[in-house]
Amino acid sequence: MTTTTPRQSGLLLHLSSLPGPGGTGDLGVEAHNLIEALRRAGQTAWQVLPLGPTGFGDSPYQPFSAFAGNPLFVSLEGLVNDGLLRPEELHSPPPSAPRADFEAARAYRAPLLALSARRLVKDPHNPLYQSYQTFCAAQVGWLDNYALFIALKEDQHGAGWTAWDPPLRDRDPKALSAARERLIERIEEHRFVQWQFFRQWRSLRDHAAAAGVELIGDMPIFLAHDSVEVWSEREQFRLDPDGGLVVQAGVPPDYFSQTGQLWGNPLYDWGRMALDGFSFWKRRMHNASLLYDRVRIDHFRGFAGFWEIPGGATTAASGRWVTGPGAALFEALLAPEGRDANVRLIAEDLGIITPDVEELRDRFAFPGMRVLEFSFGQGGPEEEASSRPYGYRRNLVVYTSTHDNNTLCGWFHGQDEGNSGRGAEQVRQEQQTVLQYLGLPDDREIHWALIRLALSTVADLVILPVQDLLGLSSEARMNFPGHSEGNWRFRLLPGQLDETTLSRLHHLTRVYGRR
């Protein structure tokens, strides 16, 4: 007897993009409101970007930790509900705005998080104290290193770990012990914040499950150089004796950049990782199982082959392709004794995809991705047959756009295409192709026509960025690849995702059997 996968659809919106005061969205009432909005719209999936704590540039793909949650996402109202803050202490928050203000959010939230941490840690009779201690004991494998690392970064005025004094940089046991004693209050604060993050996320995940909504996460393949895992597990990465980059990650010249993208992430020592059965990756997948129902692995092609760039390079053009760990990694992750059975993987197979990448993806039956914006280029007959929506297959996740692309309307109308390499003639040709494909005389409500097309495809899952659902212009895009500042700031305004939009989406979802 065979089973079939139900046709599904959902929305893509990062937590930071939720509406409300406080500078950024968080895990409070607006996150729970979105779950209910998804339910009313007949959607069964919510995808977010990586949830880790961010630093300069606020990129969720460059977090300080592969395991921790972003403190900005802890709901202060949730702390009031727990009795750890008083309502009157939440005065003068940054107002709700169409752009996230990470700096204002940190300035407003950090003192209140510290205050609530002190109240709990110094009160062992508090009914929540044992829950906090239990969490700390269960997560000690990553939590203690993380809390110490962040406390040290604060003590070092934000300096990266490679700039610390050598005893701290190189994790001399005596230096670490002295730092733990000296910074104990800050360390406890960071443990507390992580307890609250996972506590509030668990509440959201339970709500989502009750509403029939799957939570889809996003796992960066690489880690930030300035991250706790690179500092504390240097043997897993290709670093010089002082912690500097021997080689670094990136991608060759492509659609987004003529010189490629220089990411600055350290590359893994895959040979060393294989010796212990890829235990580091098993821990990452276990942590993902605590958060998500599915996980999109960013830059999946890097497991088949990755672009290796010299550590001191100033552009990515000087890199070379190197063979990745391939099937050995996923055989270890999916083996019965190490498998987190509740986590299903999505392969982000965009970019320069070669037969070895497709073979690796298909060997484990991971769904790949298609982006509607990339489906109307002017290639030859064979290329068009594989990229047009009529050539999609079932085992796919279809996106109208992604966080790295222009919004659907911005793309169609050729807005701000200086960041993509598309010229005016290419824009005109793609516009004509889209209208011919859809059988439309003009581009009125073009975003709804393309959403209808995505939902109508044979693909098992369709994910719509909220910006596309609302028909927003390029000003609402999330990220400009290769730009280090000004990204990740899109936010919804209260009421912007209205009932008329949700009802229309619900209708199309039912028409195309995604319910």
XYZ file of C-alpha atoms in Angstrom:
515
model
C 0.000 0.000 0.000
C 1.436 3.388 -0.983
C 0.943 6.662 0.831
C 0.699 10.083 -0.710
C 2.040 13.356 0.616
C -0.703 15.941 1.115
C -0.470 19.086 -0.929
C 0.454 21.944 1.400
C 1.120 25.647 1.368
C 2.291 28.218 3.859
C 3.955 31.565 4.449
C 7.520 32.758 4.928
C 7.983 35.480 7.537
C 10.861 35.869 9.950
C 10.169 36.532 13.635
C 11.892 39.908 13.404
C 9.316 40.926 10.755
C 6.283 40.456 12.967
C 4.486 43.713 13.876
C 4.310 45.399 17.251
C 6.361 47.685 19.506
C 9.842 46.900 20.765
C 11.960 47.426 17.648
C 11.560 43.919 16.242
C 9.011 41.148 16.278
C 9.247 38.495 18.967
C 7.644 35.320 20.346
C 4.754 37.148 21.949
C 1.150 37.715 20.997
C 1.810 38.635 17.342
C 3.566 35.312 16.726
C 0.544 33.491 18.115
C -1.750 35.755 16.098
C 0.079 34.697 12.939
C -0.580 31.045 13.751
C -4.288 31.837 13.890
C -4.071 33.854 10.669
C -2.444 30.878 8.953
C -5.203 28.625 10.211
C -7.906 30.965 8.918
C -6.180 31.141 5.538
C -6.004 27.357 5.258
C -2.208 27.319 5.468
C -0.333 24.449 7.089
C 3.249 25.756 7.214
C 5.142 28.738 8.598
C 8.774 29.137 7.589
C 11.205 31.361 9.456
C 14.828 32.324 8.872
C 17.565 31.121 11.264
C 16.768 32.059 14.865
C 20.256 32.479 16.327
C 21.662 35.577 18.079
C 23.048 38.088 15.587
C 25.725 40.741 15.657
C 26.999 43.290 13.139
C 24.707 43.485 10.129
C 22.047 41.436 11.953
C 22.214 38.633 9.404
C 20.451 35.517 10.704
C 22.936 33.554 8.584
C 25.884 34.789 10.678
C 24.770 33.980 14.246
C 26.991 33.870 17.310
C 25.800 30.308 17.956
C 24.414 27.363 16.004
C 22.308 26.326 19.016
C 21.152 29.454 20.868
C 18.115 31.634 20.196
C 18.154 35.362 19.549
C 17.502 37.314 22.795
C 15.577 39.924 20.786
C 12.868 37.337 20.177
C 12.090 36.821 23.874
C 8.711 38.390 24.539
C 8.809 40.885 27.401
C 5.058 40.496 27.775
C 5.765 36.808 28.342
C 8.044 37.774 31.222
C 5.230 39.869 32.661
C 2.952 36.840 32.444
C 5.596 34.824 34.296
C 5.700 37.448 37.051
C 9.315 38.332 36.313
C 8.542 41.864 35.112
C 5.854 44.322 36.122
C 3.617 45.851 33.416
C 4.663 49.389 34.296
C 8.301 48.475 33.632
C 7.545 48.072 29.922
C 7.404 51.804 29.329
C 8.304 53.741 26.150
C 9.125 50.856 23.804
C 10.276 51.648 20.240
C 7.059 52.053 18.216
C 5.865 49.663 15.541
C 7.357 50.652 12.169
C 7.835 49.174 8.679
C 11.560 48.741 9.341
C 13.075 46.686 12.140
C 15.338 48.717 14.423
C 17.717 46.174 15.920
C 19.789 48.781 17.731
C 16.762 50.301 19.471
C 15.446 46.811 20.258
C 18.689 45.859 22.016
C 18.829 49.093 23.979
C 15.218 48.675 25.144
C 15.134 44.937 25.774
C 18.545 44.163 27.289
C 18.039 45.933 30.659
C 14.611 44.335 31.088
C 15.951 40.869 30.306
C 18.733 41.409 32.838
C 16.246 42.596 35.473
C 13.996 39.576 35.023
C 17.005 37.241 35.131
C 18.163 38.656 38.451
C 14.705 38.272 39.946
C 14.542 34.566 39.113
C 18.143 33.549 39.743
C 18.120 35.128 43.208
C 14.791 33.566 44.175
C 15.085 29.750 44.349
C 11.592 29.624 45.861
C 10.043 30.938 42.655
C 7.895 28.160 41.101
C 9.778 28.655 37.797
C 13.238 28.288 39.320
C 13.302 24.510 38.994
C 12.235 24.730 35.342
C 15.178 27.043 34.730
C 17.617 24.709 36.483
C 16.297 21.685 34.604
C 16.788 23.467 31.279
C 20.341 24.463 32.173
C 21.202 20.886 33.105
C 19.638 19.427 29.964
C 21.341 21.893 27.600
C 24.707 22.103 29.345
C 26.480 20.693 26.272
C 26.139 24.006 24.425
C 24.629 26.428 26.937
C 27.587 26.927 29.275
C 30.014 27.656 26.434
C 27.506 30.018 24.834
C 26.797 31.985 28.025
C 30.518 32.341 28.752
C 31.287 33.360 25.164
C 28.658 36.120 25.095
C 29.677 37.359 28.543
C 33.298 37.535 27.368
C 32.305 39.380 24.182
C 30.485 41.963 26.292
C 33.502 42.228 28.581
C 35.730 42.686 25.525
C 33.503 45.474 24.129
C 32.233 43.258 21.326
C 35.630 42.215 19.963
C 35.787 38.961 18.032
C 37.333 36.041 19.888
C 40.474 35.997 17.736
C 41.305 39.463 19.163
C 41.038 38.364 22.808
C 44.091 37.841 24.992
C 45.696 34.510 23.987
C 44.721 32.647 27.199
C 41.030 33.412 26.564
C 41.317 33.075 22.805
C 42.921 29.647 23.196
C 40.655 28.547 26.066
C 43.295 28.130 28.736
C 41.471 26.332 31.605
C 42.734 28.712 34.297
C 41.753 31.777 32.279
C 38.289 30.368 31.619
C 37.767 29.463 35.256
C 38.721 32.967 36.363
C 36.401 34.475 33.751
C 33.485 32.323 34.923
C 33.929 33.532 38.501
C 34.286 37.183 37.468
C 31.366 37.195 35.018
C 28.993 34.861 36.853
C 26.056 37.309 36.902
C 26.253 37.930 33.156
C 26.616 34.217 32.495
C 23.478 33.498 34.518
C 21.638 36.207 32.608
C 22.475 34.610 29.256
C 21.445 31.171 30.493
C 18.158 32.658 31.683
C 17.471 34.317 28.324
C 17.995 31.023 26.512
C 15.630 29.267 28.919
C 12.989 31.867 28.177
C 13.575 31.676 24.426
C 13.104 27.900 24.318
C 10.213 28.071 26.786
C 8.377 30.622 24.637
C 9.214 28.766 21.422
C 7.807 25.566 22.896
C 4.560 27.398 23.597
C 4.452 28.651 20.007
C 5.212 25.197 18.611
C 2.463 23.647 20.713
C 0.034 26.295 19.438
C 1.120 25.627 15.850
C 0.650 21.873 16.244
C -2.841 22.377 17.651
C -3.672 24.613 14.667
C -2.294 22.100 12.151
C 0.644 24.334 11.196
C 4.133 22.932 10.666
C 7.102 25.103 11.643
C 9.889 25.124 9.055
C 13.332 26.305 10.061
C 16.395 27.334 8.103
C 19.842 25.947 8.916
C 22.904 27.760 7.542
C 25.432 25.238 6.262
C 28.347 27.294 7.621
C 28.928 29.030 10.957
C 30.123 32.566 11.585
C 33.842 32.839 12.291
C 32.999 34.869 15.396
C 30.783 32.207 16.967
C 30.978 30.162 20.118
C 31.262 26.828 18.307
C 34.222 27.962 16.206
C 35.884 29.303 19.363
C 35.157 26.254 21.509
C 35.564 23.507 18.875
C 38.375 24.807 16.706
C 39.403 21.294 15.720
C 36.244 21.025 13.601
C 37.334 23.911 11.332
C 40.258 24.798 9.111
C 41.920 27.538 11.138
C 45.488 28.651 11.725
C 47.083 28.398 15.210
C 45.775 31.849 16.178
C 42.235 31.070 15.033
C 42.454 32.915 11.715
C 40.985 31.636 8.466
C 43.125 29.306 6.396
C 40.320 29.149 3.842
C 36.825 30.609 3.792
C 33.401 29.993 2.282
C 31.617 31.810 -0.512
C 30.324 31.312 -4.020
C 31.812 32.067 -7.445
C 30.588 34.861 -9.736
C 26.867 34.405 -10.345
C 23.464 36.057 -10.816
C 24.024 38.290 -7.795
C 27.647 39.406 -8.193
C 30.272 39.560 -10.951
C 33.044 38.820 -8.446
C 31.135 36.194 -6.488
C 30.271 36.366 -2.811
C 32.900 36.317 -0.074
C 31.139 35.057 3.039
C 34.027 34.938 5.519
C 32.835 31.717 7.180
C 35.441 29.133 8.151
C 35.274 25.862 6.254
C 34.864 22.551 8.042
C 37.577 19.982 8.436
C 35.340 17.291 6.947
C 37.973 14.585 7.365
C 38.188 15.280 11.090
C 34.394 15.346 11.380
C 34.079 11.964 9.679
C 36.351 10.337 12.274
C 33.739 10.687 15.040
C 30.729 9.997 12.842
C 29.893 13.681 12.280
C 28.879 14.135 15.916
C 28.911 17.929 15.534
C 26.245 17.730 12.826
C 24.238 15.196 14.816
C 24.073 17.735 17.630
C 22.939 20.430 15.216
C 20.169 18.204 13.884
C 19.049 17.261 17.390
C 18.788 20.931 18.304
C 16.745 21.518 15.147
C 14.375 18.744 16.229
C 13.559 20.773 19.355
C 12.494 23.715 17.227
C 11.064 22.595 13.902
C 9.055 20.041 11.995
C 11.124 20.548 8.849
C 14.501 22.154 8.209
C 15.664 23.835 5.030
C 19.429 23.344 4.769
C 20.868 26.452 3.204
C 23.461 26.031 0.408
C 22.891 22.287 0.125
C 25.200 22.103 -2.851
C 28.114 22.659 -0.424
C 27.751 19.084 0.815
C 28.545 17.766 -2.665
C 31.149 20.381 -3.514
C 31.978 23.794 -2.038
C 33.788 26.908 -3.208
C 37.035 27.174 -1.228
C 38.569 30.656 -1.117
C 41.945 31.583 0.421
C 41.543 33.071 3.873
C 43.094 36.402 2.918
C 41.247 36.871 -0.384
C 39.372 40.110 -1.035
C 36.948 38.633 -3.592
C 35.552 35.174 -4.215
C 36.891 34.978 -7.758
C 40.115 33.275 -6.628
C 38.342 30.230 -5.196
C 38.166 26.634 -6.396
C 35.673 23.777 -6.173
C 36.443 21.122 -3.546
C 34.568 17.860 -2.962
C 32.311 17.860 0.116
C 31.394 15.043 2.528
C 28.601 13.798 0.271
C 26.455 10.839 1.211
C 28.609 9.856 4.208
C 27.269 12.804 6.216
C 23.599 12.063 5.580
C 24.033 8.338 6.099
C 25.340 9.214 9.571
C 22.562 11.729 10.259
C 19.796 9.425 9.055
C 21.082 6.212 10.605
C 18.501 4.684 12.991
C 20.725 5.102 16.039
C 21.329 8.807 15.450
C 18.234 9.933 13.590
C 15.904 12.654 14.816
C 12.899 11.102 13.139
C 10.666 14.128 13.529
C 12.843 16.425 11.424
C 12.468 16.336 7.655
C 15.010 18.069 5.464
C 14.589 20.419 2.508
C 17.574 20.846 0.197
C 18.209 24.438 -0.887
C 19.544 23.412 -4.304
C 19.766 26.819 -5.955
C 22.743 28.295 -7.768
C 25.300 26.294 -9.724
C 23.815 22.820 -9.493
C 25.781 19.947 -10.983
C 24.816 16.280 -11.390
C 26.571 15.290 -8.148
C 24.353 17.716 -6.191
C 21.216 16.296 -7.790
C 22.393 12.748 -7.146
C 23.028 13.505 -3.460
C 19.630 15.183 -3.070
C 17.749 12.396 -4.836
C 19.615 9.588 -3.081
C 17.936 10.615 0.164
C 14.697 11.813 -1.480
C 15.124 15.327 -0.095
C 12.738 17.807 -1.717
C 14.568 20.494 -3.664
C 13.495 24.053 -4.370
C 12.139 26.057 -7.263
C 11.727 29.822 -7.257
C 9.033 31.191 -9.547
C 11.121 34.265 -10.318
C 13.770 32.005 -11.894
C 11.264 30.153 -14.073
C 10.868 32.517 -17.011
C 14.366 32.987 -18.368
C 15.188 32.761 -22.067
C 17.180 29.526 -22.180
C 17.052 26.803 -24.801
C 14.168 24.294 -25.094
C 15.732 21.807 -22.675
C 16.466 24.449 -20.043
C 12.998 25.962 -20.355
C 11.313 22.568 -20.031
C 13.024 21.952 -16.685
C 12.578 25.458 -15.295
C 9.048 26.368 -16.377
C 6.307 25.601 -13.849
C 4.919 22.879 -16.127
C 8.199 21.026 -15.609
C 8.098 21.051 -11.814
C 7.968 17.700 -10.029
C 6.101 16.657 -6.905
C 9.028 16.381 -4.510
C 9.668 20.123 -4.472
C 9.114 23.203 -2.373
C 8.080 26.076 -4.638
C 8.707 29.677 -3.556
C 7.450 32.735 -5.379
C 10.616 34.496 -4.170
C 13.126 34.064 -1.336
C 14.764 36.259 1.290
C 17.719 36.770 -1.091
C 15.602 37.934 -4.039
C 13.499 40.901 -4.935
C 9.850 40.707 -3.996
C 7.572 39.193 -6.632
C 6.225 42.588 -7.723
C 9.652 44.190 -7.524
C 11.080 41.440 -9.736
C 8.277 41.570 -12.316
C 8.436 45.353 -12.679
C 12.239 45.421 -12.786
C 12.602 47.517 -9.643
C 16.108 47.900 -8.237
C 17.577 45.332 -10.615
C 21.012 46.901 -10.389
C 21.468 44.427 -7.541
C 20.792 41.351 -9.677
C 22.471 41.893 -13.008
C 19.180 41.872 -14.969
C 19.104 44.437 -17.721
C 16.082 46.277 -19.085
C 15.796 43.932 -22.068
C 15.830 40.831 -19.874
C 13.148 42.350 -17.655
C 10.998 43.097 -20.722
C 11.425 39.575 -22.113
C 10.554 37.945 -18.797
C 7.491 40.175 -18.409
C 6.256 39.098 -21.854
C 6.959 35.436 -21.085
C 5.036 35.613 -17.807
C 1.997 37.271 -19.391
C 1.992 34.775 -22.275
C 2.379 31.849 -19.882
C -0.510 33.071 -17.757
C -2.644 34.125 -20.708
C -3.070 37.635 -19.343
C -3.523 40.828 -21.386
C -1.867 43.020 -18.729
C -0.158 42.905 -15.342
C -3.025 43.931 -13.080
C -2.693 42.047 -9.762
C 0.256 40.186 -11.218
C 1.252 38.915 -7.768
C -2.084 37.139 -7.332
C -1.792 35.589 -10.793
C 1.669 34.246 -9.953
C 0.536 33.037 -6.525
C -2.281 31.163 -8.248
C 0.274 29.646 -10.637
C 2.519 28.513 -7.772
C -0.367 26.933 -5.884
C -1.550 25.158 -9.030
C 1.757 23.366 -9.652
C 2.261 19.683 -8.922
C 4.808 20.492 -6.168
C 3.952 19.084 -2.742
C 4.652 22.326 -0.867
C 4.369 25.999 -1.820
C 5.792 28.749 0.411
C 4.788 32.365 -0.141
C 6.820 35.204 1.394
C 4.353 37.557 3.059
C 5.727 40.434 0.978
C 4.574 38.602 -2.170
C 1.161 37.839 -0.729
C 0.702 41.551 -0.056
C 2.025 42.625 -3.467
C 4.776 44.786 -1.961
C 7.479 46.495 -4.025
C 11.242 46.031 -3.867
C 11.417 48.312 -0.822
C 10.096 45.361 1.188
C 12.762 42.865 0.149
C 14.665 41.249 2.997
C 18.258 40.973 1.797
C 20.653 42.196 -0.883
C 23.321 39.458 -1.197
C 26.790 40.930 -1.028
C 25.633 44.032 0.892
C 26.741 44.016 4.532
C 24.357 46.681 5.869
C 20.692 47.666 5.627
C 19.343 44.127 5.306
C 16.828 42.027 7.262
C 14.710 45.032 8.292
C 11.327 44.408 6.682
C 8.401 44.433 9.136
C 4.687 44.087 8.859
C 2.529 46.863 10.221
C -0.383 46.013 12.531
C -3.371 44.931 10.462
C -1.451 44.850 7.190
C -2.118 41.126 6.744
C -5.874 41.656 6.680
C -8.838 39.304 6.531
C -9.547 40.082 2.873
C -6.078 38.855 1.910
C -6.347 35.799 4.143
C -9.762 34.916 2.727
C -8.537 35.210 -0.844
C -5.552 32.976 -0.078
C -7.835 30.467 1.608
C -10.011 30.321 -1.499
C -7.054 29.639 -3.812
C -5.667 27.073 -1.384
C -8.915 25.122 -1.550
C -9.219 25.477 -5.334
C -5.822 23.818 -5.793
C -6.246 21.130 -3.151
C -3.704 22.387 -0.650
C -5.798 21.771 2.424
